[in-house]
Amino acid sequence: MANSIPTFNGKLRNHRLDVPKCIDRCSGITIFGRNLKSFVFSTDAATICNINADGVIAVYPFTPQPRIVHATITVADMPVFVGVGGGFTSGERSVQQAVEAENQGCYGVLLNAPVPPEVIGLIKQHVDIPVVCTIVSIKQDIDERIAAGADILNVSAASKTPEVVAAIRKKYPNIAIIATGGPTEESINATIDAGANVITYAPPGNGGLLKDIRESHRHRYGSFPLDSFRLVCFGFDLLFGFIRMFRFAYRMLSKCLNRAPFSVCTKGNSTVT
């Protein structure tokens, strides 16, 4: 019997987002009995509801707010990790946010790169879910963060992510590592080969996803896309340009032949040329 996986897709839900298949190469991290290999980096409800990632990393450029945590958990049908500060929001407030996140059902909390090690220790004293610390450079105090109780390292070093992951993996063979995979399968594979256990995937925005749909709608109802409209306008400009050039050439030729440009006028019943 063929060792194939039965697959079912709905007529409506068949239009969805899929994380790159190469992420399956990851070992994953098992948290509360679930093996997670891919995280979607998003707080967009529509995206979270329509992607096949194993988990969600909900981090946003504002102070952590429990209502955002609640909204994310409500729409997600997979484990959610939420940001609880570490930069502008830190100290006791980060601890409170972490406790609230656990109470609402989060699988883990994530701290930004500037978080002091003592805050990591305080959070570990109050929650029973993994604490994830963000690493943006190999020059960070990684040793102190692990000593303070960081369970997972989240490497986000742009194009240097594979390099940073490899350095951490060499020094800490058993530490759990989440890492950004980059925009291509090549960059994702490089990050996995460097030693990442989980890949974070940043999906395209709604504007980009809607662009193709809107273009197909325009073609369907006979309206011109913007590029086609510009092309038609250019064609008309070119045509009128040729007409003006022809009129100018005719007048110049008439002057060379010492005769006035051809004209016709009508006076009564007679015609003068």
Coordinates of C-alpha atoms in Angstrom, one line a residue:
M1 CA 0.0 0.0 0.0
A2 CA 1.3 3.5 -0.9
N3 CA 2.5 5.4 2.1
S4 CA 0.6 8.6 1.2
I5 CA -1.2 11.1 3.4
P6 CA -4.9 11.6 2.6
T7 CA -5.6 15.3 2.0
F8 CA -8.8 17.2 2.1
N9 CA -9.4 20.8 0.9
G10 CA -12.7 22.8 0.8
K11 CA -13.9 24.7 -2.2
L12 CA -13.7 28.0 -0.3
R13 CA -10.9 27.3 2.1
N14 CA -8.7 26.1 -0.7
H15 CA -7.5 29.7 -1.1
R16 CA -5.1 30.0 1.8
L17 CA -1.5 30.6 2.8
D18 CA 1.0 27.7 3.1
V19 CA 4.3 28.0 4.8
P20 CA 7.3 26.9 2.6
K21 CA 7.5 23.1 2.4
C22 CA 11.2 23.1 3.2
I23 CA 10.4 24.1 6.8
D24 CA 9.5 20.4 7.4
R25 CA 13.2 19.7 7.5
C26 CA 13.3 21.3 11.0
S27 CA 13.4 19.1 14.1
G28 CA 10.8 21.3 15.7
I29 CA 10.3 22.0 19.4
T30 CA 7.9 19.9 21.4
I31 CA 5.8 22.1 23.8
F32 CA 3.1 20.5 26.0
G33 CA 3.0 17.5 23.7
R34 CA 2.9 19.5 20.4
N35 CA 5.8 19.4 18.0
L36 CA 6.1 22.9 16.4
K37 CA 8.2 23.5 13.3
S38 CA 6.9 26.7 11.9
F39 CA 5.6 30.0 13.4
V40 CA 3.7 32.7 11.5
F41 CA 4.9 36.2 12.4
S42 CA 1.6 38.1 12.4
T43 CA -1.1 39.7 14.5
D44 CA -3.5 39.9 11.5
A45 CA -6.6 37.9 12.3
A46 CA -7.4 36.9 8.7
T47 CA -3.8 35.7 8.1
I48 CA -3.7 33.7 11.3
C49 CA -7.0 32.0 10.4
N50 CA -5.9 31.1 6.9
I51 CA -2.3 29.8 7.2
N52 CA -1.1 26.3 8.0
A53 CA 1.7 27.3 10.4
D54 CA 2.2 25.3 13.5
G55 CA 2.1 28.3 15.8
V56 CA 1.9 32.1 16.0
I57 CA 4.4 34.7 17.2
A58 CA 2.3 37.8 18.0
V59 CA 4.7 40.7 18.4
Y60 CA 3.8 44.3 17.6
P61 CA 5.4 47.7 17.8
F62 CA 3.3 48.9 20.8
T63 CA 3.2 48.2 24.5
P64 CA 1.8 44.7 25.3
Q65 CA -1.9 44.7 25.8
P66 CA -4.0 41.8 27.2
R67 CA -6.9 42.5 24.7
I68 CA -4.6 42.0 21.8
V69 CA -3.5 38.7 23.3
H70 CA -7.1 37.7 23.8
A71 CA -8.0 38.6 20.2
T72 CA -5.1 36.6 18.8
I73 CA -5.9 33.5 20.9
T74 CA -9.5 33.7 19.9
V75 CA -8.9 33.5 16.2
A76 CA -5.9 31.1 16.3
D77 CA -6.4 27.4 16.2
M78 CA -2.7 26.7 16.9
P79 CA -0.4 27.6 19.9
V80 CA 0.3 31.3 20.4
F81 CA 3.5 33.0 21.7
V82 CA 3.0 36.7 22.6
G83 CA 5.4 39.5 23.2
V84 CA 5.5 40.8 26.8
G85 CA 8.0 43.7 26.4
G86 CA 11.6 43.9 27.2
G87 CA 12.3 47.3 25.6
F88 CA 10.2 50.3 26.6
T89 CA 7.9 48.0 28.5
S90 CA 9.9 46.1 31.1
G91 CA 10.3 45.2 34.8
E92 CA 7.2 44.4 36.8
R93 CA 4.9 45.3 34.0
S94 CA 6.5 42.6 31.7
V95 CA 6.0 40.1 34.6
Q96 CA 2.3 41.0 34.9
Q97 CA 1.9 40.7 31.1
A98 CA 3.5 37.3 31.1
V99 CA 1.2 36.1 33.9
E100 CA -1.8 37.4 32.1
A101 CA -0.7 35.7 28.8
E102 CA -0.4 32.4 30.5
N103 CA -3.8 32.8 32.1
Q104 CA -5.3 33.4 28.7
G105 CA -3.8 30.2 27.3
C106 CA -0.6 31.3 25.6
Y107 CA 2.0 28.6 25.0
G108 CA 5.0 30.9 25.6
V109 CA 6.0 34.5 26.1
L110 CA 8.6 36.4 24.1
L111 CA 10.9 39.2 25.3
N112 CA 12.6 41.8 23.1
A113 CA 16.4 42.0 22.8
P114 CA 17.1 44.8 25.4
V115 CA 15.4 42.9 28.3
P116 CA 17.6 42.8 31.4
P117 CA 18.5 39.2 32.6
E118 CA 16.9 39.9 36.0
V119 CA 13.5 40.4 34.3
I120 CA 13.9 37.0 32.7
G121 CA 14.5 35.5 36.1
L122 CA 11.4 37.3 37.6
I123 CA 9.2 36.0 34.8
K124 CA 10.5 32.5 35.2
Q125 CA 9.4 32.6 38.9
H126 CA 5.8 33.5 38.0
V127 CA 4.9 31.4 34.8
D128 CA 5.0 27.8 33.8
I129 CA 5.3 28.3 30.1
P130 CA 8.5 28.8 28.0
V131 CA 10.2 32.1 28.1
V132 CA 11.7 33.1 24.7
C133 CA 14.5 35.7 24.5
T134 CA 15.2 37.6 21.2
I135 CA 18.8 37.6 20.0
V136 CA 19.8 40.1 17.3
S137 CA 23.5 39.8 17.4
I138 CA 26.2 37.4 18.5
K139 CA 27.6 40.3 20.6
Q140 CA 24.6 40.1 23.0
D141 CA 25.0 38.8 26.5
I142 CA 23.6 35.4 25.5
D143 CA 25.3 33.5 28.3
E144 CA 23.6 35.7 30.9
R145 CA 20.2 35.3 29.3
I146 CA 20.4 31.5 29.4
A147 CA 21.7 31.6 33.0
A148 CA 18.8 33.8 34.0
G149 CA 16.4 31.1 32.7
A150 CA 15.7 31.6 29.0
D151 CA 14.1 28.4 27.7
I152 CA 14.3 29.3 23.9
L153 CA 16.3 31.8 21.9
N154 CA 14.6 33.6 19.1
V155 CA 17.3 34.6 16.6
S156 CA 16.4 37.6 14.4
A157 CA 19.6 39.0 12.9
A158 CA 18.4 39.7 9.3
S159 CA 20.9 38.4 6.7
K160 CA 23.3 37.3 9.5
T161 CA 20.7 35.0 11.1
P162 CA 22.3 31.7 9.9
E163 CA 25.7 32.9 11.1
V164 CA 24.4 33.8 14.6
V165 CA 22.4 30.5 14.8
A166 CA 25.5 28.5 13.9
A167 CA 27.6 30.3 16.6
I168 CA 24.9 29.6 19.3
R169 CA 24.5 26.0 18.2
K170 CA 28.2 25.4 18.4
K171 CA 28.4 26.7 22.0
Y172 CA 25.0 25.4 23.2
P173 CA 24.2 22.1 21.4
N174 CA 21.0 21.5 23.3
I175 CA 19.4 25.0 23.4
A176 CA 16.1 25.4 21.6
I177 CA 16.4 27.9 18.8
I178 CA 13.6 29.7 16.8
A179 CA 15.0 31.8 13.9
T180 CA 13.7 34.0 11.1
G181 CA 14.0 32.1 7.8
G182 CA 14.2 35.0 5.3
P183 CA 12.2 35.5 2.1
T184 CA 13.5 32.5 0.0
E185 CA 13.8 28.7 0.4
E186 CA 17.6 29.1 0.0
S187 CA 17.7 31.4 3.1
I188 CA 15.4 29.1 5.0
N189 CA 17.5 26.0 4.3
A190 CA 20.6 27.9 5.3
T191 CA 19.0 28.8 8.6
I192 CA 17.9 25.2 9.2
D193 CA 21.4 23.8 8.3
A194 CA 22.9 26.3 10.8
G195 CA 20.9 24.6 13.6
A196 CA 17.5 26.2 13.9
N197 CA 14.8 24.0 15.4
V198 CA 11.9 26.2 14.3
I199 CA 11.5 28.7 11.5
T200 CA 9.5 32.0 11.8
Y201 CA 7.7 32.8 8.5
A202 CA 6.6 36.4 7.7
P203 CA 3.7 36.1 5.3
P204 CA 2.9 38.6 2.5
G205 CA 0.6 41.5 3.5
N206 CA -3.0 41.8 2.6
G207 CA -2.2 44.5 0.0
G208 CA 0.0 42.1 -2.0
L209 CA -2.4 39.2 -1.7
L210 CA -5.4 41.4 -2.9
K211 CA -3.5 42.8 -5.9
D212 CA -3.8 39.7 -8.0
I213 CA -7.4 39.2 -7.0
R214 CA -8.3 42.7 -8.0
E215 CA -6.4 42.5 -11.3
S216 CA -8.4 39.4 -12.2
H217 CA -11.6 41.2 -11.3
R218 CA -10.7 44.2 -13.6
H219 CA -10.0 41.8 -16.5
R220 CA -13.2 40.0 -15.9
Y221 CA -15.3 43.2 -16.1
G222 CA -13.4 44.7 -19.0
S223 CA -11.7 47.5 -17.2
F224 CA -8.1 48.4 -18.0
P225 CA -5.4 47.8 -15.4
L226 CA -3.3 50.9 -14.7
D227 CA -0.4 49.8 -16.8
S228 CA -2.7 49.1 -19.8
F229 CA -4.4 52.5 -19.4
R230 CA -1.0 54.2 -19.5
L231 CA 0.0 52.3 -22.6
V232 CA -3.2 53.4 -24.4
C233 CA -2.6 57.0 -23.4
F234 CA 1.0 56.8 -24.7
G235 CA -0.4 55.4 -28.1
F236 CA -2.7 58.4 -28.4
D237 CA 0.1 60.9 -27.6
L238 CA 2.3 59.2 -30.2
L239 CA -0.5 59.4 -32.9
F240 CA -1.2 63.1 -32.2
G241 CA 2.5 63.7 -32.4
F242 CA 2.8 62.3 -35.8
I243 CA -0.2 64.4 -37.0
R244 CA 1.5 67.6 -35.7
M245 CA 4.8 66.6 -37.4
F246 CA 3.0 66.0 -40.7
R247 CA 1.2 69.4 -40.6
F248 CA 4.5 71.2 -39.8
A249 CA 6.3 69.4 -42.7
Y250 CA 3.5 70.3 -45.1
R251 CA 3.7 74.0 -44.2
M252 CA 7.5 74.0 -44.5
L253 CA 7.2 72.4 -48.0
S254 CA 4.6 74.9 -49.0
K255 CA 6.9 77.8 -48.1
C256 CA 9.8 76.2 -50.1
L257 CA 7.5 76.1 -53.1
N258 CA 6.5 79.7 -52.6
R259 CA 2.9 78.9 -52.3
A260 CA 0.5 79.3 -49.4
P261 CA -0.8 76.3 -47.5
F262 CA -3.8 74.7 -49.2
S263 CA -7.0 76.3 -48.0
V264 CA -10.6 76.3 -49.2
C265 CA -13.2 79.0 -48.4
T266 CA -16.7 79.4 -49.8
K267 CA -18.3 82.7 -50.7
G268 CA -21.9 82.4 -51.8
N269 CA -22.0 79.8 -54.5
S270 CA -18.4 80.1 -55.6
T271 CA -15.4 78.4 -54.2
V272 CA -11.9 80.0 -54.0
T273 CA -8.8 77.9 -53.9

